[in-house]
Coordinates of C-alpha atoms and ligand atoms in Angstrom, one line a residue:
X1 CA -30.3 1.5 -15.2
X2 CA -30.5 -1.8 -12.1
X3 CA -28.8 -4.8 -13.6
X4 CA -29.7 -8.4 -12.6
X5 CA -28.5 -9.4 -9.5
X6 CA -25.3 -12.2 -9.6
X7 CA -25.9 -15.1 -6.6
X8 CA -22.5 -15.7 -5.3
X9 CA -22.8 -19.5 -4.4
X10 CA -21.2 -21.2 -1.8
X11 CA -19.0 -18.5 -0.5
X12 CA -16.7 -19.6 2.9
X13 CA -17.2 -16.0 5.5
X14 CA -14.3 -15.1 7.7
X15 CA -16.2 -16.3 10.1
X16 CA -16.8 -19.7 8.7
X17 CA -20.1 -20.2 8.1
X18 CA -21.0 -20.6 3.9
X19 CA -22.9 -18.2 2.6
X20 CA -24.7 -16.8 -0.5
X21 CA -23.9 -13.2 -1.5
X22 CA -25.7 -10.8 -4.0
X23 CA -24.6 -8.7 -5.8
X24 CA -26.4 -5.3 -7.7
X25 CA -24.5 -2.6 -8.8
X26 CA -21.3 -3.9 -7.9
X27 CA -22.6 -3.9 -4.3
X28 CA -23.5 -6.4 -1.9
X29 CA -27.2 -6.5 -1.7
X30 CA -27.5 -9.1 1.6
X31 CA -25.6 -12.1 2.6
X32 CA -28.2 -14.9 3.1
X33 CA -26.8 -19.0 4.4
X34 CA -25.9 -21.1 1.0
X35 CA -28.7 -22.5 -0.5
X36 CA -31.5 -19.9 0.1
X37 CA -31.4 -18.6 -3.2
X38 CA -30.2 -18.6 -6.7
X39 CA -30.2 -15.8 -9.4
X40 CA -30.2 -14.9 -13.2
X41 CA -26.6 -15.2 -12.9
X42 CA -25.1 -17.1 -10.4
X43 CA -21.3 -17.9 -9.7
X44 CA -20.1 -20.6 -7.9
X45 CA -17.4 -20.4 -5.3
X46 CA -17.6 -23.5 -4.3
X47 CA -16.8 -23.6 -0.9
X48 CA -13.5 -20.7 -0.9
X49 CA -12.8 -18.1 1.0
X50 CA -14.2 -15.0 -0.1
X51 CA -12.6 -11.9 0.9
X52 CA -12.4 -7.8 1.0
X53 CA -10.1 -7.3 -2.1
X54 CA -6.3 -6.6 0.0
X55 CA -5.4 -2.8 0.1
X56 CA -1.8 -2.5 -2.0
X57 CA -1.0 0.5 0.4
X58 CA 2.3 1.3 -0.4
X59 CA 3.8 0.6 -3.7
X60 CA 6.1 2.7 -6.6
X61 CA 4.2 2.2 -9.9
X62 CA 6.9 4.0 -11.8
X63 CA 10.5 2.5 -10.8
X64 CA 9.7 -1.6 -10.8
X65 CA 11.1 -3.0 -13.0
X66 CA 8.9 -6.5 -12.8
X67 CA 8.1 -8.1 -15.9
X68 CA 11.2 -6.1 -17.6
X69 CA 14.3 -7.7 -17.4
X70 CA 16.1 -8.6 -14.6
X71 CA 18.3 -5.6 -13.6
X72 CA 21.1 -7.2 -10.6
X73 CA 20.9 -4.9 -8.1
X74 CA 24.5 -2.4 -7.5
X75 CA 25.6 -2.2 -3.9
X76 CA 26.4 1.3 -2.5
X77 CA 30.1 2.1 -2.2
X78 CA 29.8 2.4 1.6
X79 CA 27.2 1.2 3.6
X80 CA 23.5 2.3 2.5
X81 CA 23.1 5.7 1.1
X82 CA 19.8 7.3 -0.7
X83 CA 21.8 9.6 -2.2
X84 CA 23.3 7.2 -4.2
X85 CA 20.5 4.8 -5.0
X86 CA 18.8 7.6 -6.1
X87 CA 21.6 8.2 -8.9
X88 CA 22.0 4.3 -9.5
X89 CA 17.9 4.5 -10.0
X90 CA 18.0 6.9 -12.4
X91 CA 21.1 4.9 -14.3
X92 CA 18.8 1.8 -13.9
X93 CA 15.6 4.1 -15.7
X94 CA 17.1 4.7 -18.0
X95 CA 17.8 1.9 -20.0
X96 CA 14.7 0.2 -18.8
X97 CA 11.6 -0.9 -20.6
X98 CA 9.0 2.7 -20.9
X99 CA 7.0 3.6 -17.7
X100 CA 3.9 2.1 -18.9
X101 CA 4.3 -1.0 -19.2
X102 CA 6.4 -1.5 -16.2
X103 CA 3.5 0.1 -14.7
X104 CA 0.9 -2.0 -16.0
X105 CA 3.5 -5.1 -15.9
X106 CA 3.0 -4.3 -11.7
X107 CA -0.6 -3.2 -11.9
X108 CA -1.4 -6.6 -13.5
X109 CA 0.5 -8.6 -11.1
X110 CA -1.6 -7.2 -8.0
X111 CA -4.3 -7.6 -9.6
X112 CA -4.2 -11.0 -10.2
X113 CA -3.2 -12.0 -6.3
X114 CA -6.2 -10.0 -5.4
X115 CA -5.6 -6.5 -4.1
X116 CA -8.1 -3.9 -5.6
X117 CA -7.2 -1.3 -3.9
X118 CA -3.9 0.7 -3.9
X119 CA -1.8 3.9 -2.8
X120 CA 1.4 5.0 -5.3
X121 CA 3.9 6.8 -4.2
X122 CA 4.9 8.7 -7.3
X123 CA 8.8 10.3 -8.0
X124 CA 7.9 14.8 -8.4
X125 CA 11.4 15.9 -8.0
X126 CA 13.6 18.6 -9.3
X127 CA 15.3 15.6 -12.0
X128 CA 12.1 13.8 -13.0
X129 CA 9.5 17.1 -12.5
X130 CA 5.9 16.0 -13.5
X131 CA 7.0 13.5 -15.7
X132 CA 6.3 10.5 -14.1
X133 CA 3.1 11.3 -12.4
X134 CA 1.6 11.6 -15.9
X135 CA 3.0 8.7 -17.1
X136 CA 1.2 7.3 -13.9
X137 CA -2.4 9.0 -14.1
X138 CA -3.1 7.9 -17.4
X139 CA -2.1 4.1 -16.8
X140 CA -4.2 4.7 -13.3
X141 CA -7.1 6.0 -15.9
X142 CA -6.6 2.7 -18.4
X143 CA -7.1 0.7 -14.9
X144 CA -9.2 2.6 -13.5
X145 CA -11.9 -0.6 -13.7
X146 CA -9.8 -3.4 -12.4
X147 CA -8.2 -1.6 -9.3
X148 CA -8.8 2.2 -7.1
X149 CA -5.4 3.7 -7.3
X150 CA -4.6 6.6 -5.0
X151 CA -1.6 8.3 -6.4
X152 CA 1.1 10.4 -3.7
X153 CA 3.7 13.1 -4.9
X154 CA 6.6 11.7 -3.8
X155 CA 9.6 14.0 -3.2
X156 CA 11.8 11.1 -3.7
X157 CA 15.0 13.6 -4.0
X158 CA 13.9 15.8 -0.7
X159 CA 12.0 19.2 -0.7
X160 CA 14.6 21.6 0.3
X161 CA 17.4 19.7 -2.2
X162 CA 15.4 19.6 -5.0
X163 CA 15.5 22.9 -6.9
X164 CA 11.5 23.8 -7.1
X165 CA 10.2 20.6 -5.9
X166 CA 7.9 22.5 -3.4
X167 CA 6.1 24.3 -7.3
X168 CA 6.1 21.1 -8.5
X169 CA 4.4 19.1 -5.2
X170 CA 1.8 21.8 -5.0
X171 CA 1.6 21.1 -9.4
X172 CA 1.4 17.9 -9.0
X173 CA -2.1 18.0 -6.7
X174 CA -3.3 20.1 -9.4
X175 CA -2.7 17.3 -11.9
X176 CA -4.3 14.7 -9.9
X177 CA -2.3 13.2 -7.6
X178 CA -4.3 13.0 -4.4
X179 CA -1.8 13.2 -1.2
X180 CA 1.5 14.8 -1.0
X181 CA 4.0 12.4 -0.1
X182 CA 7.5 13.6 2.1
X183 CA 11.2 12.1 2.4
X184 CA 13.1 12.0 5.7
X185 CA 12.8 15.5 7.4
X186 CA 15.9 15.8 9.6
X187 CA 18.5 13.5 7.7
X188 CA 18.3 13.9 3.8
X189 CA 16.1 17.9 3.9
X190 CA 18.0 18.5 7.6
X191 CA 15.3 20.8 8.4
X192 CA 12.1 18.9 10.1
X193 CA 10.8 22.7 10.5
X194 CA 10.6 23.6 6.8
X195 CA 9.7 20.5 5.0
X196 CA 7.2 19.4 7.1
X197 CA 5.6 22.9 6.3
X198 CA 6.0 22.1 2.4
X199 CA 4.1 18.9 2.7
X200 CA 0.9 20.3 5.7
X201 CA 0.7 23.3 4.0
X202 CA 0.1 22.0 0.8
X203 CA -2.0 19.7 2.3
X204 CA -3.9 22.2 3.8
X205 CA -4.1 24.1 1.3
X206 CA -5.3 21.3 -1.3
X207 CA -7.3 19.3 1.4
X208 CA -5.5 16.3 0.7
X209 CA -4.0 13.7 2.6
X210 CA -0.4 12.9 4.1
X211 CA 2.0 9.7 3.7
X212 CA 5.5 11.1 4.5
X213 CA 8.1 8.4 3.8
X214 CA 10.4 8.0 6.9
X215 CA 13.4 6.2 7.6
X216 CA 15.4 7.0 10.1
X217 CA 16.0 4.8 13.0
X218 CA 15.5 5.7 16.8
X219 CA 15.2 9.3 18.5
X220 CA 15.9 10.9 14.7
X221 CA 12.5 8.6 13.3
X222 CA 10.4 9.5 16.9
X223 CA 10.8 13.4 17.2
X224 CA 10.1 13.3 13.4
X225 CA 7.1 11.5 14.4
X226 CA 6.4 13.3 17.5
X227 CA 6.5 16.4 15.0
X228 CA 4.3 14.9 12.4
X229 CA 1.9 13.9 15.4
X230 CA 1.5 17.4 16.3
X231 CA 1.1 19.0 12.6
X232 CA -2.0 16.8 11.9
X233 CA -3.8 17.2 15.2
X234 CA -3.3 21.8 15.2
X235 CA -4.4 21.2 12.2
X236 CA -7.2 18.6 12.6
X237 CA -6.5 15.9 10.3
X238 CA -6.5 12.5 12.3
X239 CA -7.6 9.7 10.0
X240 CA -5.9 11.7 7.2
X241 CA -1.7 11.2 8.0
X242 CA 0.7 8.2 7.2
X243 CA 4.1 7.4 8.6
X244 CA 5.4 5.3 5.8
X245 CA 7.5 2.2 7.3
X246 CA 9.1 4.5 10.3
X247 CA 11.5 1.8 11.1
X248 CA 13.1 3.7 14.2
X249 CA 9.1 2.6 16.4
X250 CA 11.3 -0.9 15.8
X251 CA 14.9 0.6 17.5
X252 CA 12.8 1.7 20.6
X253 CA 12.8 0.3 24.5
X254 CA 9.4 -0.8 24.8
X255 CA 7.9 1.7 27.1
X256 CA 9.2 4.7 24.9
X257 CA 7.7 2.6 22.4
X258 CA 4.2 2.3 24.1
X259 CA 4.2 5.5 24.8
X260 CA 4.9 6.9 21.2
X261 CA 2.6 4.6 20.4
X262 CA 0.0 5.9 22.4
X263 CA 0.4 9.5 20.7
X264 CA 0.0 7.9 17.6
X265 CA -3.2 6.3 18.2
X266 CA -4.3 10.0 20.0
X267 CA -3.0 12.1 17.3
X268 CA -5.2 9.1 14.3
X269 CA -2.1 8.7 12.4
X270 CA -1.5 5.5 10.3
X271 CA 1.9 3.7 10.5
X272 CA 2.5 1.5 7.3
X273 CA 5.6 -1.3 6.8
X274 CA 6.6 -4.2 4.7
X275 CA 7.9 -5.7 7.4
X276 CA 11.3 -6.1 5.5
X277 CA 13.8 -8.8 6.6
X278 CA 16.9 -6.3 6.4
X279 CA 16.2 -3.6 9.1
X280 CA 13.8 -3.1 12.0
X281 CA 10.4 -2.5 11.6
X282 CA 7.9 -1.4 13.7
X283 CA 6.4 -3.3 16.1
X284 CA 3.4 -4.2 15.1
X285 CA 1.3 -5.9 17.9
X286 CA 2.4 -3.3 20.4
X287 CA 1.3 -0.9 17.6
X288 CA -2.0 -2.4 17.1
X289 CA -3.0 -3.2 21.1
X290 CA -2.2 0.9 21.9
X291 CA -4.7 0.9 19.0
X292 CA -2.4 3.0 15.9
X293 CA -4.2 1.3 13.1
X294 CA -1.0 0.1 10.9
X295 CA -1.6 -1.1 7.3
X296 CA 1.3 -2.7 4.6
X297 CA 2.5 -2.6 0.8
X298 CA 5.0 -4.6 -1.0
X299 CA 6.6 -1.2 -1.8
X300 CA 9.5 -1.8 -3.8
X301 CA 9.1 -5.1 -6.4
X302 CA 12.6 -5.9 -8.6
X303 CA 13.5 -2.4 -8.4
X304 CA 16.5 0.5 -7.5
X305 CA 16.3 -0.6 -3.7
X306 CA 15.6 -4.3 -3.7
X307 CA 15.4 -7.0 -5.6
X308 CA 12.2 -8.2 -3.3
X309 CA 8.2 -8.3 -4.4
X310 CA 5.4 -10.4 -5.7
X311 CA 2.9 -7.7 -6.0
X312 CA 0.8 -10.6 -3.4
X313 CA -0.7 -8.8 0.1
X314 CA -1.7 -12.1 1.4
X315 CA 2.5 -13.1 1.0
X316 CA 2.9 -9.8 2.8
X317 CA 0.9 -10.9 5.6
X318 CA 2.4 -13.8 5.9
X319 CA 5.9 -11.7 5.8
X320 CA 4.7 -9.4 8.9
X321 CA 3.7 -13.0 10.8
X322 CA 7.2 -14.4 10.2
X323 CA 9.3 -11.5 10.8
X324 CA 6.4 -10.2 14.4
X325 CA 6.5 -14.1 15.9
X326 CA 2.6 -14.1 15.5
X327 CA 2.2 -18.0 15.6
X328 CA -1.7 -18.2 17.0
X329 CA -5.0 -17.4 15.1
X330 CA -5.4 -14.4 16.9
X331 CA -2.3 -13.0 15.2
X332 CA -2.1 -15.1 12.4
X333 CA -5.3 -12.7 11.8
X334 CA -4.0 -9.5 12.7
X335 CA -1.6 -9.3 10.2
X336 CA -4.6 -10.1 7.8
X337 CA -6.2 -7.6 9.4
X338 CA -3.4 -5.2 8.5
X339 CA -3.7 -5.7 4.4
X340 CA -7.7 -5.3 4.8
X341 CA -9.0 -3.2 7.2
X342 CA -5.7 -1.5 8.1
X343 CA -5.0 -0.3 4.7
X344 CA -8.7 0.6 4.0
X345 CA -8.5 2.5 7.3
X346 CA -5.4 4.1 6.5
X347 CA -6.5 4.8 2.8
X348 CA -10.2 5.9 4.5
X349 CA -11.9 3.4 1.8
X350 CA -16.1 4.0 1.6
X351 CA -16.9 0.8 1.3
X352 CA -15.3 -2.1 2.1
X353 CA -15.3 -5.6 3.1
X354 CA -17.6 -8.0 2.8
X355 CA -20.8 -6.7 3.8
X356 CA -24.5 -5.4 3.0
X357 CA -23.4 -2.1 1.2
X358 CA -20.2 -2.5 0.6
X359 CA -18.6 -2.7 -2.8
X360 CA -18.2 -6.3 -4.0
X361 CA -14.4 -6.5 -4.2
X362 CA -13.8 -9.5 -2.8
X363 CA -11.1 -12.3 -4.0
X364 CA -11.7 -16.2 -3.5
X365 CA -9.1 -18.6 -1.5
X366 CA -8.5 -22.1 -1.3
X367 CA -8.3 -22.0 2.3
X368 CA -10.1 -23.1 5.3
X369 CA -9.7 -20.2 6.8
X370 CA -7.6 -17.1 7.4
X371 CA -4.7 -18.1 9.6
X372 CA -4.9 -21.5 7.0
X373 CA -4.5 -18.4 4.1
X374 CA -1.8 -16.3 5.4
X375 CA 0.3 -19.4 6.5
X376 CA -0.1 -21.2 2.8
X377 CA -0.3 -18.2 0.9
X378 CA -2.9 -20.2 -1.7
X379 CA -3.3 -20.2 -5.0
X380 CA -5.1 -20.0 -7.8
X381 CA -7.5 -17.0 -6.6
X382 CA -10.2 -15.6 -8.4
X383 CA -10.8 -11.9 -7.8
X384 CA -14.0 -9.9 -8.0
X385 CA -14.0 -5.9 -8.9
X386 CA -18.2 -5.0 -8.5
X387 CA -18.9 -8.2 -8.6
X388 CA -17.1 -8.8 -12.8
X389 CA -14.6 -11.5 -12.3
X390 CA -11.3 -9.3 -13.0
X391 CA -8.9 -12.1 -12.4
X392 CA -8.2 -15.6 -12.3
X393 CA -5.4 -18.3 -12.4
X394 CA -3.3 -15.3 -12.6
X395 CA -4.2 -13.3 -14.8
X396 CA -6.2 -9.9 -15.3
X397 CA -8.7 -10.8 -17.5
X398 CA -10.2 -7.2 -19.2
Ligands
LIG1 ZN1 8.2 3.8 -0.9

């Protein structure tokens, strides 16, 4: 049955024009100059900037303590050690609120800030088996009318080093995970071929996309990216593979970075960065100039890895700009693109954007234009999913 049209009047679009947007059955039916029409149901956007829902492209719904008690960050005994952090994480999670409660807290946070599309990594390994995934799958189902969530089966304890993980990853896809993840094939599993054989083997077997955590720096990171690109092309998976963090790209001299950027672009591999403050990170402008799709995410929010994060992808665009030295309107808009269109491309979202035929998933922000929104991170916001108001004044409406 067709629902009555909803008129969203006086919406300021990214091109600076004021428009009315007509929505039918959750999709944008038409976009006309403001004042051209009225319908049975009218929502006044009142001149606020209307942008597509943000794409939260990398988050961990299973490990955040947002909304739970404060858990102080515990430093490693000697520098930074992924293995030790995984141990701390297990200790912290044992005394935290139940995972489903914490995942809901985090989803509410993200939706209220305007994220309507998400990719979350969920731990699948010998330590937790499929338990975390089962919990997050149930929570995803509860939120299906509020946000679209892709889940990555994430081998947090390595694939070869954690007993039974290849079979668990295989089972995770059967259970409902959408993508296969990976973790530092060289530094963690010490076997790039063995690790990627499992990741790409399962991707090929199930016809799913790949998103690999890669923290390895400099040449170690670059070598891994080259290998991921080669496998992506060999399997014809261009557009279906992402490398998250890719810190190593930020360590390379400009010439080397440009060379590998060309390879990444030709291979159709997306790069995810959250522009961390404590680490070199991929050169966003250089990558985009070479044709690489860059997207972003909050990554960890108040968990065992760091105490930061607020689930606001507009704030993330500001952080990317701040860390990248983006000052001009064009540069600030490019950071906005990373948290919107870049994410949509990496997640292969259908019907994304403010366009006729697209899903009516949008956010109304009190800003005059995108560059101002990026530096000001203004609130309050109104968030609409399929044309329905799902969050207002920082709270989710059910
Ligand atoms: Zn992550």
